[in-house]
PDB file of C-alpha atoms in Angstrom:
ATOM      1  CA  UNK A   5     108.213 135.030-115.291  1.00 62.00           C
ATOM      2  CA  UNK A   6     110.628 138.219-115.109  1.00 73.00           C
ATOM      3  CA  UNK A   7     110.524 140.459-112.837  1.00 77.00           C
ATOM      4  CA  UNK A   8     109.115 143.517-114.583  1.00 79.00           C
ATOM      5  CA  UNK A   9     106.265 141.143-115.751  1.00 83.00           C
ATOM      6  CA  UNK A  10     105.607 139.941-112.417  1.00 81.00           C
ATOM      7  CA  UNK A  11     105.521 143.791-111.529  1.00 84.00           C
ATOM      8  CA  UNK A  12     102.979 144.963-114.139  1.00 89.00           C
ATOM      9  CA  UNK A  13     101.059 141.513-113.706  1.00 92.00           C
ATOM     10  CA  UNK A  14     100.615 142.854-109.522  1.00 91.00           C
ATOM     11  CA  UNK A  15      99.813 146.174-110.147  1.00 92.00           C
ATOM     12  CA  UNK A  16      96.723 145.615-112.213  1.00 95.00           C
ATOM     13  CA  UNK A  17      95.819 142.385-109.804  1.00 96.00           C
ATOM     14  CA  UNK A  18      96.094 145.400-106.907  1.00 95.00           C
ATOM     15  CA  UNK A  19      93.950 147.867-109.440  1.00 96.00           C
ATOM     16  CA  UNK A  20      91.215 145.363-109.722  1.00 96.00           C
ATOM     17  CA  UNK A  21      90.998 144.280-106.299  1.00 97.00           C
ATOM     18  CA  UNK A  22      91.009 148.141-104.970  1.00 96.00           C
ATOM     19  CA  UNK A  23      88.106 148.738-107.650  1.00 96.00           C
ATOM     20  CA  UNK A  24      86.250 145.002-106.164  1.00 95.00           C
ATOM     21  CA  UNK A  25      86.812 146.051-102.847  1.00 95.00           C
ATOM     22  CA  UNK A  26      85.331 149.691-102.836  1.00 94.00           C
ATOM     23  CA  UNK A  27      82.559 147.910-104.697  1.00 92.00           C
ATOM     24  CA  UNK A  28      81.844 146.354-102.216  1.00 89.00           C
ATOM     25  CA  UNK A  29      81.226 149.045-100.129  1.00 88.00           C
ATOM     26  CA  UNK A  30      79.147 150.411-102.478  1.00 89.00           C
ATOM     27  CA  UNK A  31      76.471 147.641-102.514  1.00 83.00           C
ATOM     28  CA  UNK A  32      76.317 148.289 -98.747  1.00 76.00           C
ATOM     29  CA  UNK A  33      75.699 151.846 -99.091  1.00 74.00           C
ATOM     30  CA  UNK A  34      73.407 151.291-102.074  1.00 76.00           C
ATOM     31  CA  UNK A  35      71.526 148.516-100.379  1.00 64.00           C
ATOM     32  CA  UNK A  36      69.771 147.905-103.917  1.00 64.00           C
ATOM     33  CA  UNK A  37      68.727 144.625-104.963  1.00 70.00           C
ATOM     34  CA  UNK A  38      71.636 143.116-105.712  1.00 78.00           C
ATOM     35  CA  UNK A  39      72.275 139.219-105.985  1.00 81.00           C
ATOM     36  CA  UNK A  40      73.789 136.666-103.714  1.00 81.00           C
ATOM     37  CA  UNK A  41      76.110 135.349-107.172  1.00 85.00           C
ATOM     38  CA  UNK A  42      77.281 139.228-107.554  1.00 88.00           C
ATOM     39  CA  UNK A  43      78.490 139.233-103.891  1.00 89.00           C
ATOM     40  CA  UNK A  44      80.129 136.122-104.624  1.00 90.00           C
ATOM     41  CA  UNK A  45      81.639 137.260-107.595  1.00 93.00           C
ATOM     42  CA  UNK A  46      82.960 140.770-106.202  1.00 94.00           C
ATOM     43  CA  UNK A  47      84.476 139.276-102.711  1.00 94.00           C
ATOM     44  CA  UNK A  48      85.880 136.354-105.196  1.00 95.00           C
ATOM     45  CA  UNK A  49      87.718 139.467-107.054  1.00 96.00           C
ATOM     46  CA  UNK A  50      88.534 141.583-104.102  1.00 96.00           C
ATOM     47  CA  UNK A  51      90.274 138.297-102.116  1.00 96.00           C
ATOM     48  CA  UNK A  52      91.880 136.489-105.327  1.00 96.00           C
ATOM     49  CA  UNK A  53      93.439 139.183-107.070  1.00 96.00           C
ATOM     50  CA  UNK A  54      94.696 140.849-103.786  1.00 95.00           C
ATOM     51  CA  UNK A  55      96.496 137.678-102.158  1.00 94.00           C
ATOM     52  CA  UNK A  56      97.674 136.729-106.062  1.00 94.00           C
ATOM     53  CA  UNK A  57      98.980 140.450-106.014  1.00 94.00           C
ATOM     54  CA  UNK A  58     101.061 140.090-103.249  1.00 91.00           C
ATOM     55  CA  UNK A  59     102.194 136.745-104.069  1.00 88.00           C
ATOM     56  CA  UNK A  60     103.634 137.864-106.997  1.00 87.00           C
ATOM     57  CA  UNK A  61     105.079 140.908-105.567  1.00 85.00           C
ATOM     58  CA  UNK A  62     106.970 138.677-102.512  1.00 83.00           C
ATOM     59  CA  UNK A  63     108.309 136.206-105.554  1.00 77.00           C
ATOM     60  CA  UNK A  64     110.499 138.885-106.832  1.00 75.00           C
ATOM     61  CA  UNK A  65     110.689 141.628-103.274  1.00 70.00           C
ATOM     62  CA  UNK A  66     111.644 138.485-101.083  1.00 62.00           C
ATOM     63  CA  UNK A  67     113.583 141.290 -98.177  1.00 62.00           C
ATOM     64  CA  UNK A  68     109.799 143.396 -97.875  1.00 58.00           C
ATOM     65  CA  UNK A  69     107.249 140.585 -97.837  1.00 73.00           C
ATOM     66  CA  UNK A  70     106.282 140.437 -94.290  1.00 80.00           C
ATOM     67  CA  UNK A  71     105.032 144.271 -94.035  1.00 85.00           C
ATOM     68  CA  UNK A  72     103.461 143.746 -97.705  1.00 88.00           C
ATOM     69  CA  UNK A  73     101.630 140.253 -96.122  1.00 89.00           C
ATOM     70  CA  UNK A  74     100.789 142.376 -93.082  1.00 90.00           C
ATOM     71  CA  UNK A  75      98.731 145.094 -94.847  1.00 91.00           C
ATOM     72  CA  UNK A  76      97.757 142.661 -97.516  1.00 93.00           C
ATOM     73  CA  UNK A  77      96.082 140.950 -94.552  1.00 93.00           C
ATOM     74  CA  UNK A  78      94.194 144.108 -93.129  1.00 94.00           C
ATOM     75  CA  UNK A  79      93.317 145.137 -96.546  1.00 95.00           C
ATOM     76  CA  UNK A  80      91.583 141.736 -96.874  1.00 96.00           C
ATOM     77  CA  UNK A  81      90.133 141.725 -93.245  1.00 96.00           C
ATOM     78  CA  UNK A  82      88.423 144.855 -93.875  1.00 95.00           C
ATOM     79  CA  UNK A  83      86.599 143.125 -96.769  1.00 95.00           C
ATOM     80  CA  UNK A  84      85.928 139.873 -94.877  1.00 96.00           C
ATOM     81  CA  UNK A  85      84.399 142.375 -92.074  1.00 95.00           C
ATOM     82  CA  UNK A  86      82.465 143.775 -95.065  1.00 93.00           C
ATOM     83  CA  UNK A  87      80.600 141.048 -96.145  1.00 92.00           C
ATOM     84  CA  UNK A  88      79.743 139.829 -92.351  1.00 93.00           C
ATOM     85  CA  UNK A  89      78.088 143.048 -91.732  1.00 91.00           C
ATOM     86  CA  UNK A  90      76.463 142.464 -95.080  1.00 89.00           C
ATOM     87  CA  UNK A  91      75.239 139.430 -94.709  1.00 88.00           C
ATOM     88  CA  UNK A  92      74.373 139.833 -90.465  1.00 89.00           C
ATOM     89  CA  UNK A  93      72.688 143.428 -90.788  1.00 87.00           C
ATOM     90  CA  UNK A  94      71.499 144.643 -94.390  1.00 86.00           C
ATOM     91  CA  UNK A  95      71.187 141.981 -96.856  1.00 84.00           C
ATOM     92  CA  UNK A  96      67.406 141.810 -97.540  1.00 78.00           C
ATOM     93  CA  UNK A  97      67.542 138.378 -98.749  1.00 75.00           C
ATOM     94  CA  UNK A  98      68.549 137.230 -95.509  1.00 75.00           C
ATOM     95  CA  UNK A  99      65.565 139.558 -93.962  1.00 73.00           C
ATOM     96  CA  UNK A 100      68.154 142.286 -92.680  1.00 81.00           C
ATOM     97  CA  UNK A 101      67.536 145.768 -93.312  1.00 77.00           C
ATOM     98  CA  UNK A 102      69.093 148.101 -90.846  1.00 77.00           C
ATOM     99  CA  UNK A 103      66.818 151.027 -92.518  1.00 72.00           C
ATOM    100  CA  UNK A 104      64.199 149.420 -89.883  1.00 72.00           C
ATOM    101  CA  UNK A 105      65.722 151.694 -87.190  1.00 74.00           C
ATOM    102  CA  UNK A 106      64.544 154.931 -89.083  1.00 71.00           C
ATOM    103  CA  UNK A 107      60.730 153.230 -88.896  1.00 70.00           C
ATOM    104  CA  UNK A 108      60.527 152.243 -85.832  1.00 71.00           C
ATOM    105  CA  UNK A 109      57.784 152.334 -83.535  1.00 78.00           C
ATOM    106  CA  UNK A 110      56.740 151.476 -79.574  1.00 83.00           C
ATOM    107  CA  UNK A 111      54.633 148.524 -81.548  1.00 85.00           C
ATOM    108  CA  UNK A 112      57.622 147.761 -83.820  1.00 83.00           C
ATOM    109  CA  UNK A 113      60.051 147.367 -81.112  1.00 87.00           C
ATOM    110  CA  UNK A 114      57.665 145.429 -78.916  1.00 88.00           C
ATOM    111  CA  UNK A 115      57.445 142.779 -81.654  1.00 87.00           C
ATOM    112  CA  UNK A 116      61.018 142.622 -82.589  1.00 87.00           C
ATOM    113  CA  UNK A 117      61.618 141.672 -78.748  1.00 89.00           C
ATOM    114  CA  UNK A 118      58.884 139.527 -78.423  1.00 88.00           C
ATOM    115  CA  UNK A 119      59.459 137.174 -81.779  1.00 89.00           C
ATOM    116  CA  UNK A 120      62.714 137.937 -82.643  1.00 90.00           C
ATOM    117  CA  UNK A 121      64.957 137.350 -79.775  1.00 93.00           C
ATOM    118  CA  UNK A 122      65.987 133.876 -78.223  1.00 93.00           C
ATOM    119  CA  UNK A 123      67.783 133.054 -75.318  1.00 93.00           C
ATOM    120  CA  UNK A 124      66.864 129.379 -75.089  1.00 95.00           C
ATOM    121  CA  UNK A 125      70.099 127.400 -75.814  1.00 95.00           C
ATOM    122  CA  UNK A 126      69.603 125.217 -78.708  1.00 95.00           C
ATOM    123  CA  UNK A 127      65.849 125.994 -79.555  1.00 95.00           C
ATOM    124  CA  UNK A 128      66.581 127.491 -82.596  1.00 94.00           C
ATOM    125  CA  UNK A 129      69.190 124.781 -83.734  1.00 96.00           C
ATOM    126  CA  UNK A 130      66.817 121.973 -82.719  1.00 95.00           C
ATOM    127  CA  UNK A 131      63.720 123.495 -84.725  1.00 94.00           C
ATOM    128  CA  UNK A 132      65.967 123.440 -87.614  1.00 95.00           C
ATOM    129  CA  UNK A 133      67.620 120.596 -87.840  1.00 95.00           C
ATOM    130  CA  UNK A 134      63.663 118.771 -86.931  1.00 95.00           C
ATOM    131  CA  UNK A 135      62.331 120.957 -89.755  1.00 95.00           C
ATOM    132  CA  UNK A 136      65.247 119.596 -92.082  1.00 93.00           C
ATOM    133  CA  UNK A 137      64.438 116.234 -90.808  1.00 92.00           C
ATOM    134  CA  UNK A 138      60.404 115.619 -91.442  1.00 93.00           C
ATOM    135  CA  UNK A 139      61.229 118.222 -94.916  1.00 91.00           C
ATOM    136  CA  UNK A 140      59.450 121.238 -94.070  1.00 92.00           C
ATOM    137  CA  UNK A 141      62.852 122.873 -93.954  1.00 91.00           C
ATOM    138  CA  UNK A 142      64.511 123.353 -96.815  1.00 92.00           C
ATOM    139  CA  UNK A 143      68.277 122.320 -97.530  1.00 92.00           C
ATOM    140  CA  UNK A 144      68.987 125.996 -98.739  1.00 89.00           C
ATOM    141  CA  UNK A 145      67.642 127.296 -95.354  1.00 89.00           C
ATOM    142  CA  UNK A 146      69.391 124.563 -93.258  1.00 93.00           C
ATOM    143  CA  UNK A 147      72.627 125.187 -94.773  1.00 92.00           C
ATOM    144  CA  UNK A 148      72.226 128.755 -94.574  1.00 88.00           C
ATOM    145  CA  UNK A 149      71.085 129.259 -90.781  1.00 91.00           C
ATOM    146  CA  UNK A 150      73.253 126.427 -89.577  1.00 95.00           C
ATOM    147  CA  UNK A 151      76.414 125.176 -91.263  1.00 95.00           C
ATOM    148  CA  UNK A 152      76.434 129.653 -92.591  1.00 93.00           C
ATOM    149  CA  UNK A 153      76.967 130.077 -88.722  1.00 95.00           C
ATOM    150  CA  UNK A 154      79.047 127.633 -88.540  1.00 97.00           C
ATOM    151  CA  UNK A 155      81.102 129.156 -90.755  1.00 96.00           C
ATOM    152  CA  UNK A 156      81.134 132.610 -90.820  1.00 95.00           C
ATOM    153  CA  UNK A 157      83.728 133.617 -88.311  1.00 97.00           C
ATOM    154  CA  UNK A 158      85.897 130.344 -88.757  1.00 97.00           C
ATOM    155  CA  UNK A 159      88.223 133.139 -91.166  1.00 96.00           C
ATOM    156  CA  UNK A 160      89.485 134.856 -88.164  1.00 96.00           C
ATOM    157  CA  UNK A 161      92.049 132.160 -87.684  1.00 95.00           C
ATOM    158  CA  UNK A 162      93.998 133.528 -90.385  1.00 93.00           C
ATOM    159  CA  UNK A 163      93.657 137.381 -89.906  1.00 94.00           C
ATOM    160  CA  UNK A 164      94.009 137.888 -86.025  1.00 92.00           C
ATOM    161  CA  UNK A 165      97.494 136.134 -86.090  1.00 88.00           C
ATOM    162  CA  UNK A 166      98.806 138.267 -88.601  1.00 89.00           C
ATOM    163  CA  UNK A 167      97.049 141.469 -87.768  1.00 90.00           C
ATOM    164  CA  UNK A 168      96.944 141.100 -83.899  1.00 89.00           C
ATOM    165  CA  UNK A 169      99.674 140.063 -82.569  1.00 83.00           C
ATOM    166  CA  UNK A 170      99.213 139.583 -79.401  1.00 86.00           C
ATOM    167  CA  UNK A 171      96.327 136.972 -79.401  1.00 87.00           C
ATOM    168  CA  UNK A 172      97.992 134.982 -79.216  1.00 81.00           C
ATOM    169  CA  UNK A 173      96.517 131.588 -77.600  1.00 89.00           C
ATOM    170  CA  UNK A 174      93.203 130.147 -77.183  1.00 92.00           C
ATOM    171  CA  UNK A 175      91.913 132.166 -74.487  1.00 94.00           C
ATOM    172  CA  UNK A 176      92.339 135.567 -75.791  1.00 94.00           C
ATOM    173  CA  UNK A 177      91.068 134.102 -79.223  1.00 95.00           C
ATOM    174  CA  UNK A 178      87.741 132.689 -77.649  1.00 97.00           C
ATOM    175  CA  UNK A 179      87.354 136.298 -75.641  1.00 97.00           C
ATOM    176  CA  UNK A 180      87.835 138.286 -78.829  1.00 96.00           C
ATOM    177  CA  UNK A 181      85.372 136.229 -80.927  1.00 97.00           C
ATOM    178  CA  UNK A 182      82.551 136.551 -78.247  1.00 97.00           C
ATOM    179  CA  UNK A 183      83.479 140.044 -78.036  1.00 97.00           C
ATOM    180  CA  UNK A 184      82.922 140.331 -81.884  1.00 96.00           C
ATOM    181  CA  UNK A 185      79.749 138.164 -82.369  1.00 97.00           C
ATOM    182  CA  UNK A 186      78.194 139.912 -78.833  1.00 96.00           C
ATOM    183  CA  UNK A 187      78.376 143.286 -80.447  1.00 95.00           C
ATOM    184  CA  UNK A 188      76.937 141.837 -83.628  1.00 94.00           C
ATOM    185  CA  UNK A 189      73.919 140.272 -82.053  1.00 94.00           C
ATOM    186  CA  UNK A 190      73.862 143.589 -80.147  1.00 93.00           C
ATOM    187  CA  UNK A 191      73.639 145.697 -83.492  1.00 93.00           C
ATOM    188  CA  UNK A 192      70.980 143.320 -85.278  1.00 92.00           C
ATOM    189  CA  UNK A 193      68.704 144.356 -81.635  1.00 91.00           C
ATOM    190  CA  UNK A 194      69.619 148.106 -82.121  1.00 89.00           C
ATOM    191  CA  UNK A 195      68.699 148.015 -86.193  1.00 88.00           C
ATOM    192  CA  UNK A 196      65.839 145.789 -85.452  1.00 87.00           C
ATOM    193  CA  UNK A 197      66.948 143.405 -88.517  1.00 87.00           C
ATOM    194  CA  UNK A 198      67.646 140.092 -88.549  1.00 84.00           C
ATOM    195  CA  UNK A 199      67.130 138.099 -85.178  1.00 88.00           C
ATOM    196  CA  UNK A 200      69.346 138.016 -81.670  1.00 91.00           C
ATOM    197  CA  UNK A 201      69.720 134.415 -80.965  1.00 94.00           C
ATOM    198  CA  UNK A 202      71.305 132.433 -78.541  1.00 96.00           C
ATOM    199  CA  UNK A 203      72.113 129.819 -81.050  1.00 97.00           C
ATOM    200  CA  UNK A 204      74.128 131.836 -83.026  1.00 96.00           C
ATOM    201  CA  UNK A 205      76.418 132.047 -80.641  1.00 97.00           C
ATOM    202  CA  UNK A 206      76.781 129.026 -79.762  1.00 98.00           C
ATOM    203  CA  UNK A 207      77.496 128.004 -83.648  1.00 97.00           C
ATOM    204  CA  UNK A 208      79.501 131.348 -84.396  1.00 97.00           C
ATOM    205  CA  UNK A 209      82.277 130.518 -81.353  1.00 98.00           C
ATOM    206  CA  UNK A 210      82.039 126.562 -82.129  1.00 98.00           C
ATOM    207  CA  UNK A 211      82.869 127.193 -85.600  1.00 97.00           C
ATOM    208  CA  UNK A 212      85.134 129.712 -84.838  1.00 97.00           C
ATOM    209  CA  UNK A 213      87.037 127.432 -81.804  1.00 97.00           C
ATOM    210  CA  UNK A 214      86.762 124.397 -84.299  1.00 97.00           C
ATOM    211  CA  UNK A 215      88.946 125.998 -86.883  1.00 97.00           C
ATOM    212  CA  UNK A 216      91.488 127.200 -83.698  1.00 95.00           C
ATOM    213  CA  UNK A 217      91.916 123.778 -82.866  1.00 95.00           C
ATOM    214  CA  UNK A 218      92.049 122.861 -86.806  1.00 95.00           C
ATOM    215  CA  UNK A 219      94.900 125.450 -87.031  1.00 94.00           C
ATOM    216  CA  UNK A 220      96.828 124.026 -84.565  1.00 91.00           C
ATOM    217  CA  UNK A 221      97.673 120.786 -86.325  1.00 93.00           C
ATOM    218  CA  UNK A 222     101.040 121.159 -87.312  1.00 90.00           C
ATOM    219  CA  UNK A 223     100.681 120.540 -90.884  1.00 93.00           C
ATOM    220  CA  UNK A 224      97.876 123.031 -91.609  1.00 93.00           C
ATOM    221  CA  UNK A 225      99.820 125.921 -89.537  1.00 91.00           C
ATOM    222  CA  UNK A 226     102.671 125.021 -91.730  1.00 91.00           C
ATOM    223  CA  UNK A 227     100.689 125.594 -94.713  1.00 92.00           C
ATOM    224  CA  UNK A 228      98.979 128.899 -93.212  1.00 91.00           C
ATOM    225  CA  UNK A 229     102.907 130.295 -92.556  1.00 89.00           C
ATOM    226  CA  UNK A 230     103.297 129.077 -96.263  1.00 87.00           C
ATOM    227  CA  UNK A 231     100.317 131.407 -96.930  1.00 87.00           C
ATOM    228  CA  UNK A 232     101.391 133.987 -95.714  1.00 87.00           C
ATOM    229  CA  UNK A 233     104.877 133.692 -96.456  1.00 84.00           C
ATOM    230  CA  UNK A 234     105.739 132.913 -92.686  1.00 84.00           C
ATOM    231  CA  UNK A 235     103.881 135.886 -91.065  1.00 87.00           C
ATOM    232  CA  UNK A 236     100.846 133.629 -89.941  1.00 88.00           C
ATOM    233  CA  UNK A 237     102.177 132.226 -86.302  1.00 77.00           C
ATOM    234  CA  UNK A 238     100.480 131.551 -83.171  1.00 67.00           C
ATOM    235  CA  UNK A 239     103.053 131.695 -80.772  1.00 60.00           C
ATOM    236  CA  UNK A 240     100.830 130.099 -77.637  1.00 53.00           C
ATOM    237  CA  UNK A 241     101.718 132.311 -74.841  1.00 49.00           C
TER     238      UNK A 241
END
């Protein structure tokens, strides 16, 4: 591929994943009814043509690639951040709706607190994986409230090493997670949306700490610094 190709090729990957990304934010300020498939679709575009973008850039602008990774990186953090508030605070179909706040009532809040809050370590996790079990759970739900969880900050790996230098070891990792999913359990009690639980904690920072420790095998930080064109690092201090 030449380079003026490659060049033209970036700038519209850039174009569409600026125009993905701000759509993004429009769904959240919309909060209409929109699917989880044109979520999908629109973080697909945002994250795929804005990595290919500056993959194609480095190939030809080898001497600049670490400050394009860098700001690639935010760029793509931001919309990562985007779609956890989404999904944590306003997406209805999850039963979020952080227009609750603006309805609220003595009665209201006294319900949220009463059925909505747990801080019984492993209640939650237990009901669902026993509701999974004797199939009055559904896979959809199971998958959703548990291996979701699981899963949802295990992408800060990648993006604090590049973006944040400094945390740089396990420690600081596991304090900044908490830090992140505290305030987010915090937000979901002032919004009244969603629940506060206990168990999402404990899944968030075990998914979180289990893709650390992932990280650390020397042939998956390899490919990471690949990634990133040898910006991702973890430098264990």
């Amino acid at each position: 591929m030449s380079k003026r190709y490659a060049a033209v090729l970036s700038a519209v990957m850039y174009f569409v994943s600026f125009v993905a990304f701000f759509s993004l934010v429009s769904i959240d300020v919309i909060q209409g009814d929109f699917s989880h498939l044109v979520k999908f679709i629109t973080a697909f575009l945002t994250f795929a043509c804005g990595y290919g973008a500056t993959f194609l850039y480095c190939s030809f602008k080898k001497n600049a690639h670490k400050t394009l990774v860098r700001r690639t990186m935010v760029f793509l953090f931001a919309a990562y951040l985007i779609i956890v508030i989404d999904f944590m605070l306003i997406d209805t179909a999850f039963g979020r709706n952080i227009s609750n706040i603006f309805a609220s009532s003595q009665e209201r809040v006294s319900d949220y607190m009463a059925n909505k809050i747990n801080l019984i370590p492993f209640a939650t996790i237990k009901l669902f994986c026993v509701g999974y079990h004797n199939n009055w759970v559904s896979l959809s739900a199971f998958v959703e409230n548990i291996i979701g969880n699981i899963a949802v900050f295990m992408p800060f790996v990648l993006f604090l090493p590049v973006i944040f230098h400094r945390i740089n070891n396990a420690f600081k990792f596991f304090i900044v997670i908490s830090v992140v999913i505290i305030c987010m359990e915090f937000l979901q009690i002032l919004f009244l949306t969603g629940s506060a639980d206990i168990d999402d904690y404990i899944l968030n920072i075990s998914g979180a700490m289990a893709a650390y420790g992932f990280s650390r095998i020397k042939v998956v930080g390899r490919f990471l610094n690949r990634l990133t064109f040898g910006v991702w690092c973890y430098e264990d201090k």
